[in-house]
Coordinates of C-alpha atoms in Angstrom, one line a residue:
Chain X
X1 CA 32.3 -11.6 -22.7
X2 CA 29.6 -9.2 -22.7
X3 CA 30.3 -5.4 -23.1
X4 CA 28.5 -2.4 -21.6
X5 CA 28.7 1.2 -22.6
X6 CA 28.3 3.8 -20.1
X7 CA 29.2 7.4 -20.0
X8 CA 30.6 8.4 -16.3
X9 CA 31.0 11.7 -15.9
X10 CA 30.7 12.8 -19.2
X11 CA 32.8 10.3 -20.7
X12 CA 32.2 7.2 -22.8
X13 CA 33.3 3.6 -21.5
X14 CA 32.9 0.5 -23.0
X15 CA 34.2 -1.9 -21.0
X16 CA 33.8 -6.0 -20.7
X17 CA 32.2 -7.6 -17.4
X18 CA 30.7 -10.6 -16.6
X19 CA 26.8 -10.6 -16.2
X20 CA 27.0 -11.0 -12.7
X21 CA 29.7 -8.0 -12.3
X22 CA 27.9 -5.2 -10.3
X23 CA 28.0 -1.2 -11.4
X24 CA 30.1 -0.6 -8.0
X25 CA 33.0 -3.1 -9.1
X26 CA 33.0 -1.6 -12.8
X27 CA 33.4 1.8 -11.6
X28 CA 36.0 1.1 -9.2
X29 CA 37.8 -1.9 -10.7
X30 CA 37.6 -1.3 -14.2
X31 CA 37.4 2.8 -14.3
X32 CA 39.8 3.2 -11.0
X33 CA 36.8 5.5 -9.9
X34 CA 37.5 4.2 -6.1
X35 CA 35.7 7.6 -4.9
X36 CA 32.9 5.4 -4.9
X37 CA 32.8 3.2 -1.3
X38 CA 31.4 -0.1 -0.6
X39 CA 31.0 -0.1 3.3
X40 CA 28.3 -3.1 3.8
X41 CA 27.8 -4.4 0.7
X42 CA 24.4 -5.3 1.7
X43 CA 22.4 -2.2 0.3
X44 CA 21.6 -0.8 4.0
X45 CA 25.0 1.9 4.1
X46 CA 24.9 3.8 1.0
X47 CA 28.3 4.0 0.5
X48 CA 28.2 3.4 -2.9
X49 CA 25.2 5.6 -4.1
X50 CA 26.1 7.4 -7.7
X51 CA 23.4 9.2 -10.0
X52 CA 22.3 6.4 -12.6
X53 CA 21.0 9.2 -15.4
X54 CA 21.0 11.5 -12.4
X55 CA 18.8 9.9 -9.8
X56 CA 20.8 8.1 -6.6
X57 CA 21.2 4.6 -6.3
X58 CA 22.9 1.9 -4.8
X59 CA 25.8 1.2 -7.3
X60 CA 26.8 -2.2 -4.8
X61 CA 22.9 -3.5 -6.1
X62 CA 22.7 -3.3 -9.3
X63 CA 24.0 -5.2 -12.0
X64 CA 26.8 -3.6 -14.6
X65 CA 24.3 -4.7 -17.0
X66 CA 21.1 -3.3 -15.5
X67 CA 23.4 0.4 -16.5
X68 CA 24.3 -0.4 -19.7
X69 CA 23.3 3.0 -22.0
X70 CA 23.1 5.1 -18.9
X71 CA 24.5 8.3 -17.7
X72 CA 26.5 7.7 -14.2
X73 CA 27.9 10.5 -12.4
X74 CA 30.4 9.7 -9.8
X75 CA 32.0 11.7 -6.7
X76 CA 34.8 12.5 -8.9
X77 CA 32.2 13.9 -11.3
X78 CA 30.9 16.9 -9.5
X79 CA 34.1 19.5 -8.9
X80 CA 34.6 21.5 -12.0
X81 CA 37.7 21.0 -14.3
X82 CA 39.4 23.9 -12.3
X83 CA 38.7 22.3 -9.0
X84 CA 36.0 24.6 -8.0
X85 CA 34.0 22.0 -5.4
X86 CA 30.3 21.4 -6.0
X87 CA 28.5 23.6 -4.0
X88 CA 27.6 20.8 -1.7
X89 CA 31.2 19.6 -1.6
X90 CA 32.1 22.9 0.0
X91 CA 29.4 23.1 2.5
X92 CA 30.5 19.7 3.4
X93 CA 34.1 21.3 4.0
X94 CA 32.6 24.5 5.7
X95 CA 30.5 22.6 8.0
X96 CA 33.1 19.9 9.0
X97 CA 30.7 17.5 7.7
X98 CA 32.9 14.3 7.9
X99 CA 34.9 12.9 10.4
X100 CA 36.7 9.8 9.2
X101 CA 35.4 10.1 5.7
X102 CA 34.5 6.6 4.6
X103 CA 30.6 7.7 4.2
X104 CA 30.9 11.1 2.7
X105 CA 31.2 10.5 -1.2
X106 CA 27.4 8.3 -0.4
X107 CA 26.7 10.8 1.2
X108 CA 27.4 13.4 -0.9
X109 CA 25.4 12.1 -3.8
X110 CA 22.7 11.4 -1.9
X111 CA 22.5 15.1 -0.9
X112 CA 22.4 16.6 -4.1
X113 CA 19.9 14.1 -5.4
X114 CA 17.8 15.0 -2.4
X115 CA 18.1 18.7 -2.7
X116 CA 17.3 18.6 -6.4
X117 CA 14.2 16.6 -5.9
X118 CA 13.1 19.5 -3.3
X119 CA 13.4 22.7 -5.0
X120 CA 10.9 24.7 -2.8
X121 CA 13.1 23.8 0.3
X122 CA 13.8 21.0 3.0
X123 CA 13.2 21.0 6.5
X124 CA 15.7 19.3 8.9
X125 CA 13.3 16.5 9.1
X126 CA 12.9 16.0 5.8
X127 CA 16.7 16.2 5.2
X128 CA 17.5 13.0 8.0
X129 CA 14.5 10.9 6.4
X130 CA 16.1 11.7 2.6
X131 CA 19.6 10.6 4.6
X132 CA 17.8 7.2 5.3
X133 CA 19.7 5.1 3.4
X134 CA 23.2 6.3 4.3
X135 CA 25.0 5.2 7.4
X136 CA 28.0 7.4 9.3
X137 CA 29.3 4.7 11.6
X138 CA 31.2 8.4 13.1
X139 CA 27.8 9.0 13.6
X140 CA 28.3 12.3 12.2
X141 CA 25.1 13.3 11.5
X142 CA 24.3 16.6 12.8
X143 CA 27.3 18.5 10.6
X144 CA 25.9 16.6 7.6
X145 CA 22.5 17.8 7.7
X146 CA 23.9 21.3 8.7
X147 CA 25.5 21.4 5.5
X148 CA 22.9 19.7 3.5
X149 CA 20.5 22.4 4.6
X150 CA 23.2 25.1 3.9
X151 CA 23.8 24.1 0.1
X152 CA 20.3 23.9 -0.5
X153 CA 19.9 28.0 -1.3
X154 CA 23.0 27.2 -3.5
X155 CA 22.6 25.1 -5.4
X156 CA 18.9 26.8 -6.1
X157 CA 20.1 30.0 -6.7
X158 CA 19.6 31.3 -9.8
X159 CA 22.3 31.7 -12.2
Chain O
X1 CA 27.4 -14.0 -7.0
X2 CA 27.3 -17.3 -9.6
X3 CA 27.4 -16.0 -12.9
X4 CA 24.2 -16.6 -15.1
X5 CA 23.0 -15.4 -18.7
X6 CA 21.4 -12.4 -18.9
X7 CA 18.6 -11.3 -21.5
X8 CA 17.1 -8.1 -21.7
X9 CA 13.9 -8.5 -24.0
X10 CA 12.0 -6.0 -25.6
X11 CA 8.0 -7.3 -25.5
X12 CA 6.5 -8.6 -23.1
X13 CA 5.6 -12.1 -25.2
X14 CA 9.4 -12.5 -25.7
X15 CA 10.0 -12.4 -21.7
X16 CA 7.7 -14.7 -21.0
X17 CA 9.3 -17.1 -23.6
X18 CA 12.2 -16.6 -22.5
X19 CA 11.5 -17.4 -18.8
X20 CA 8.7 -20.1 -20.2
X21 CA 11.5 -22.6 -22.0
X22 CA 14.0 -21.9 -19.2
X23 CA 12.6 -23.5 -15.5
X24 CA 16.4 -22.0 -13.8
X25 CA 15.5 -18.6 -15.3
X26 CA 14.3 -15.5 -13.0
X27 CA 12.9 -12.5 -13.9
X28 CA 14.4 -9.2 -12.6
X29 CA 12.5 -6.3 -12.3
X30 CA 14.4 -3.5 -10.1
X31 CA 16.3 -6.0 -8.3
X32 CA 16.6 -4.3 -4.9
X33 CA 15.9 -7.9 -3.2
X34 CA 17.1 -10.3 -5.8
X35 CA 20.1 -8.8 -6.2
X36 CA 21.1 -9.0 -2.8
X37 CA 19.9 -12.8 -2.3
X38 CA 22.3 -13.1 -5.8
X39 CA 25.4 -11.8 -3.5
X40 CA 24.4 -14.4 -0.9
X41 CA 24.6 -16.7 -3.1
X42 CA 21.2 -17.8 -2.3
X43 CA 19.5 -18.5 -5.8
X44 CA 21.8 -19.4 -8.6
X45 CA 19.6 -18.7 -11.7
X46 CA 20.5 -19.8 -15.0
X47 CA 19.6 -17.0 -16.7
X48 CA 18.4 -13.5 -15.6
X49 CA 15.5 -12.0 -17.9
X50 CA 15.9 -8.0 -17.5
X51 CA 12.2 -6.6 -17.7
X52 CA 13.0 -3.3 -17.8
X53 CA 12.5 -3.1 -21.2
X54 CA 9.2 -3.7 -21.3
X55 CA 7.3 -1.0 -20.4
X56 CA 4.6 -1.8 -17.9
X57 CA 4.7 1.3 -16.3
X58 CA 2.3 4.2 -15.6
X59 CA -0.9 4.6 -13.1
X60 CA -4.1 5.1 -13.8
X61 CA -7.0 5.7 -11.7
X62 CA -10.6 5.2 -13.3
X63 CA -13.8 3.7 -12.3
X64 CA -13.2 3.5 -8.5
X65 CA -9.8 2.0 -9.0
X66 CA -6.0 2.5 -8.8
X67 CA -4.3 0.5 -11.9
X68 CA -0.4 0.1 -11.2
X69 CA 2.1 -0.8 -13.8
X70 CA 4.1 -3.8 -12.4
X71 CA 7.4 -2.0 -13.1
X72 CA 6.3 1.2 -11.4
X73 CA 9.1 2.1 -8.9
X74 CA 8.3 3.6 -5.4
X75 CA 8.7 6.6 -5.5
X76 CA 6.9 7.5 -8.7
X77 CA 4.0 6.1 -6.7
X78 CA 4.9 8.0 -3.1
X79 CA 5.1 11.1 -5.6
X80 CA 1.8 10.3 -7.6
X81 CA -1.2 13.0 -7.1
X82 CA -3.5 10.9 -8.4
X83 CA -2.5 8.3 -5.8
X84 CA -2.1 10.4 -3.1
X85 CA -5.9 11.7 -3.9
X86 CA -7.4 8.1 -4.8
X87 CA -5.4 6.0 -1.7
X88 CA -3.1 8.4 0.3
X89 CA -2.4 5.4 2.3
X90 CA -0.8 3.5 -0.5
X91 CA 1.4 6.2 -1.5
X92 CA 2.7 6.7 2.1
X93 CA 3.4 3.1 2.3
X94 CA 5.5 3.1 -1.2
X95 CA 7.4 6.4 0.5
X96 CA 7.7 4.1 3.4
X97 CA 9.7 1.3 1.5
X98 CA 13.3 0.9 2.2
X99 CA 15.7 4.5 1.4
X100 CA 15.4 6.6 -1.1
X101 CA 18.1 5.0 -3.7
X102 CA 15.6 1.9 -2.9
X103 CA 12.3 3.6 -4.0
X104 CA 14.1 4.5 -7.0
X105 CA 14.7 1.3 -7.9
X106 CA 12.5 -0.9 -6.5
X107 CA 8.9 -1.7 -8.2
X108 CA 5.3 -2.9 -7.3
X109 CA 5.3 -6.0 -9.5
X110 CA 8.9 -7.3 -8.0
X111 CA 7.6 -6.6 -4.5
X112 CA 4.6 -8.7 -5.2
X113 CA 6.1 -11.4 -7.2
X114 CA 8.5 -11.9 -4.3
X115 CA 6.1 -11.8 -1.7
X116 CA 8.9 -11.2 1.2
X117 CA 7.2 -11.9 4.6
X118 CA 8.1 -8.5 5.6
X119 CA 7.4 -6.6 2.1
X120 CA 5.1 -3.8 2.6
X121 CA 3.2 -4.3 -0.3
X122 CA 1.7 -7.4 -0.2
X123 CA -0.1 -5.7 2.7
X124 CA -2.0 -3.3 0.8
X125 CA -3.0 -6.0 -2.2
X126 CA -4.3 -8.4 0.5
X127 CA -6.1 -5.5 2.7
X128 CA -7.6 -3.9 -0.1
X129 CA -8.8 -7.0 -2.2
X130 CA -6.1 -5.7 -5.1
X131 CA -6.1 -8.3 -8.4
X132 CA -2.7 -9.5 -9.3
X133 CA -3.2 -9.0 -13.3
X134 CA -0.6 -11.0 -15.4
X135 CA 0.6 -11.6 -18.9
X136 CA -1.8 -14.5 -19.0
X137 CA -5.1 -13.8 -16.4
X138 CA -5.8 -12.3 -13.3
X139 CA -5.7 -13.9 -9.9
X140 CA -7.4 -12.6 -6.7
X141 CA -5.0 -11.2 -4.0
X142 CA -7.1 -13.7 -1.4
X143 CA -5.6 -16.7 -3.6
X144 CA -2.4 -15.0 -4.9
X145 CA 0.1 -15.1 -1.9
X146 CA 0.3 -19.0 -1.0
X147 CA 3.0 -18.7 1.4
X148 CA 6.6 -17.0 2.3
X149 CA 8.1 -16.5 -0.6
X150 CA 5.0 -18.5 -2.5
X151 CA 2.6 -17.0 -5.0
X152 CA 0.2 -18.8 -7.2
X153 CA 2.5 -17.3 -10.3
X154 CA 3.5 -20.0 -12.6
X155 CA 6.7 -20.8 -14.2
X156 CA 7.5 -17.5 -16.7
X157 CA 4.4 -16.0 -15.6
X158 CA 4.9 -12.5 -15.6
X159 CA 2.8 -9.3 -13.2
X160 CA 2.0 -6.6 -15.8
X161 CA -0.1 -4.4 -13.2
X162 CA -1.7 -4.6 -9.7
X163 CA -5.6 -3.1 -10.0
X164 CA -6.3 -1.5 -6.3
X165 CA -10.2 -0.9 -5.9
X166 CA -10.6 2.0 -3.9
X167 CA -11.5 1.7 -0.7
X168 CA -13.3 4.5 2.1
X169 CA -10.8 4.7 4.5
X170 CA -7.8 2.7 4.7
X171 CA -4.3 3.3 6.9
X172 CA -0.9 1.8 6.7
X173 CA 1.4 1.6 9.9
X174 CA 4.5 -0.5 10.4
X175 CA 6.8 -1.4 13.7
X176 CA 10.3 -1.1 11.8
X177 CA 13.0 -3.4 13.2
X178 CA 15.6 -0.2 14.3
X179 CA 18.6 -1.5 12.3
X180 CA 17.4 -3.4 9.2
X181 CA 14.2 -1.1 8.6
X182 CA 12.1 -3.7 7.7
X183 CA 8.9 -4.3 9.3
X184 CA 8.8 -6.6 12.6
X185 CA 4.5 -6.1 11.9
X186 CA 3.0 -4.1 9.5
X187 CA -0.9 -3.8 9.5
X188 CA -3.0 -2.8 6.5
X189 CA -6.4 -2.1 7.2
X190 CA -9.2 -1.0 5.1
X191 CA -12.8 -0.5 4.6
X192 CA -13.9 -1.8 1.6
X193 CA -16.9 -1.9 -0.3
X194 CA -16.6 -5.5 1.0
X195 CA -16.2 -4.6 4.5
X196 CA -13.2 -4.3 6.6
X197 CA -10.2 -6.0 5.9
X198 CA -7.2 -6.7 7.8
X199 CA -3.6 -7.4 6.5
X200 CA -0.9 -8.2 8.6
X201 CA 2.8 -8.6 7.2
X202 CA 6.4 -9.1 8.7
X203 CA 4.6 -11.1 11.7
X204 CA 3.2 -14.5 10.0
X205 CA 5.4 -17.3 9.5
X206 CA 3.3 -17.9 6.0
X207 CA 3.9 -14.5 4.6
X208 CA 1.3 -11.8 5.0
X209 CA -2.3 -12.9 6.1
X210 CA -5.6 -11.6 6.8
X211 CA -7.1 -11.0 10.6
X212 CA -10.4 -12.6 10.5
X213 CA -11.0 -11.7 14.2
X214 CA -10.1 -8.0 13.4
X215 CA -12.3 -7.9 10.6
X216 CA -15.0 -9.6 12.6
X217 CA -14.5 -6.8 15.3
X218 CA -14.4 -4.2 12.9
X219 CA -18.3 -4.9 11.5
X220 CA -19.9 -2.1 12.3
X221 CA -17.8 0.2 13.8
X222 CA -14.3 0.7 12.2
X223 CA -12.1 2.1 14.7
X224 CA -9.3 1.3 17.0
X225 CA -11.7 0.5 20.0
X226 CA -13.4 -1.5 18.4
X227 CA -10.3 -4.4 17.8
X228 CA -9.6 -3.5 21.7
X229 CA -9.5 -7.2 23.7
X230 CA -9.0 -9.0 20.7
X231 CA -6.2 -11.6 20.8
X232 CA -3.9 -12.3 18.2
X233 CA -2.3 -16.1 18.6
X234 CA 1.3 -16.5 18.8
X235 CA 1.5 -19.8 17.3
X236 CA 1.7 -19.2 13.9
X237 CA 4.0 -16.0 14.2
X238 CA 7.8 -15.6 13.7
X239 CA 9.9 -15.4 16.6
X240 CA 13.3 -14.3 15.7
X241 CA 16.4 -12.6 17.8
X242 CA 14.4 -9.2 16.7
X243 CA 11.0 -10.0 18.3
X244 CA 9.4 -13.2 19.9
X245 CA 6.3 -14.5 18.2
X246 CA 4.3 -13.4 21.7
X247 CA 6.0 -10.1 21.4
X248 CA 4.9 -9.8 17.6
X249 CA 1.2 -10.7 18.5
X250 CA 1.4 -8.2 21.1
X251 CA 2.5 -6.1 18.4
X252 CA -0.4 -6.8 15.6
X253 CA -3.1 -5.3 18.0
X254 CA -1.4 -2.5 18.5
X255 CA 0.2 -1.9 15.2
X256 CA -3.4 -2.3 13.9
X257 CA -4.8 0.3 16.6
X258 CA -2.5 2.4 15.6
X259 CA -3.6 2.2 11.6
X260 CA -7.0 2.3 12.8
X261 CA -6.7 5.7 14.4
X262 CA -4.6 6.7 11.6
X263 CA -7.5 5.9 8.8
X264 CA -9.8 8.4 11.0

């Protein structure tokens, strides 16, 4: 059987899969990282976007394979070992930026990929295009962007 | 999915063995349409070849042409200066593709080779008289899309970069369907040292295809009045739950006006 090896958040796996096993279905099923969602399995709801070697993508379409030797960093993988929330993990909390809750760990990592790629700044706009490829069936999307905008100057600031 | 073998070579000669001794072998490049036709069950390759470790990557733009590397993803293109500056309207297009966890995966040569009839970028080869350059020659994009789905690519035959001349003006607008995203009718148009050209995807029942009567119209005087009054026939079109095929060659002309403005 063929092996990958894959560090998620900051730790080494080697695990066995089949060829046609997809990244989504090791992380959950082999690594019980069940944080990340599959909500359409059809690559349209972004459920299941993690950071492949820290840029988002669709974990449900791509192959376990395809990420062997990568870096994946998971939902689990952003609060700190004390707890402390990522910065946009909090501004999700502060801004009530969930409502049933299936969405928000897609979401999430969507977010921060998005605000890293725009340093300078995002405008609201620019924010619901980035969010293109998620899908709040809540349709929650006004708190989302609310705190997508408010963790931007945080996760900027400098240290 | 069927399970399949899976081979991730290292040179570009070894690919195209491996896909060349193997006629149920596929090559995967970033997999954000074959993957999904995979879950479907649709294709049931024998063996997957992986070309992502091949390289093939990078743009350059040099004597009056854009040269893409066939496993350039989208959004390195949508990103590129020297895009934006050469072609902005290719590098709104490639931002225009899918989401963002899409453009990050997806690339110009599986777009191509896949030839989706509502792929945006078979739009911009085909309206800006791109050449299709593979491990073996180079094909035309006039006689490189043969069809839905069809391209003149032979078995194992493999896209190592897409060669866009540039063009004077050129414009890219699409009529997305609301819940898929994917374009009902997308019109590339573009004046060329050629003349005008006209590509229309998402709309033909072959696959993208060229507006003669646009181009025609457009002689002289590129601009949206100019393609005013001239009819696009239903007959050939798609007509699906999303859009009728009278609806869709409604949608051509205007789609097209619309690009034309655009260009300026």
């Amino acid at each position: 059987m063929p092996q990958v090896t894959l560090t998620v958040n900051g730790k080494q796996h080697t695990v066995e899969v089949e060829n046609r096993t997809l990244l989504v279905e090791v992380l959950r099923e082999k690594l019980a990282l069940t944080g990340t969602h599959v909500g359409c399995d059809t690559s349209q709801c972004g459920a299941c976007v993690v950071h492949v070697d820290g840029i988002s993508a669709k974990s449900c379409t791509m192959l376990a394979v395809q990420a062997n030797g990568t870096s994946v960093t998971t939902i689990e993988g952003l609060a700190a070992a004390d707890g402390t929330l990522h910065p946009m993990q909090e501004m999700f909390r502060e801004h009530h930026a969930l409502q049933c809750g299936f969405c928000t760990p897609g979401m999430v990592m969507s977010a921060i990929d998005l605000v890293n790629a725009h340093p300078a700044g995002l405008t609201e706009q620019e924010i619901r295009e980035g969010l293109e490829g998620n899908l709040c069936r809540c349709t929650g999307y006004h708190n989302i962007v609310k705190a997508i905008a408010a963790a931007h100057p945080l996760m900027h600031a400098k240290a | 999915m069927y399970d399949f073998a899976y081979q991730k070579p290292a040179s570009l000669a070894d690919a195209v063995k491996a896909l060349g001794a193997d006629g149920e072998a596929k090559a995967l490049a970033g997999g954000m349409t074959y993957i999904p036709v995979l879950k479907q069950r649709l294709a049931k390759p024998s063996t997957i070849v992986d070309l992502s470790g091949l390289g093939l990557t990078g743009i350059k733009v040099e004597g009056g042409k854009v040269t893409i590397g066939a496993m350039t993803k989208h959004c390195v293109v949508a990103a590129s200066a020297e895009v934006k500056a050469a072609i902005p309207a290719l590098a709104a297009l490639a931002g225009g593709i899918g989401d963002e966890a899409v453009r990050h995966r997806g690339t110009i040569g599986g777009s191509i080779a896949n030839n989706d009839p509502a792929a945006d970028y078979p739009s911009a080869a085909l309206a800006l008289g791109a050449t299709i350059v593979t491990d073996r020659r180079s094909i035309a994009a006039d006689d490189f899309f043969t069809g839905m789905f069809g391209t003149a690519l032979e078995q194992g035959e493999i896209i190592t970069a897409v060669e866009f001349p540039v063009p004077t003006k050129a414009a890219y607008e699409k009529f997305r369907n609301p819940a898929s995203r994917y374009a009902i009718v997308g019109v590339f148009v573009a004046q060329t040292s050629g003349g005008p050209r006209v590509a229309v995807t998402g709309a033909g029942q072959g696959g993208v295809f060229r507006h003669s009567a646009m181009e025609a119209a457009l002689a002289g005087n590129f601009s949206a009045a100019a393609i005013k009054g001239v009819k696009t026939s239903p007959d050939d079109l798609n007509g699906d739950i999303h859009a009728s095929s009278e609806y869709r060659a409604h949608l051509v002309g205007v789609i097209a006006g619309r690009a034309l403005a655009k260009a300026g």
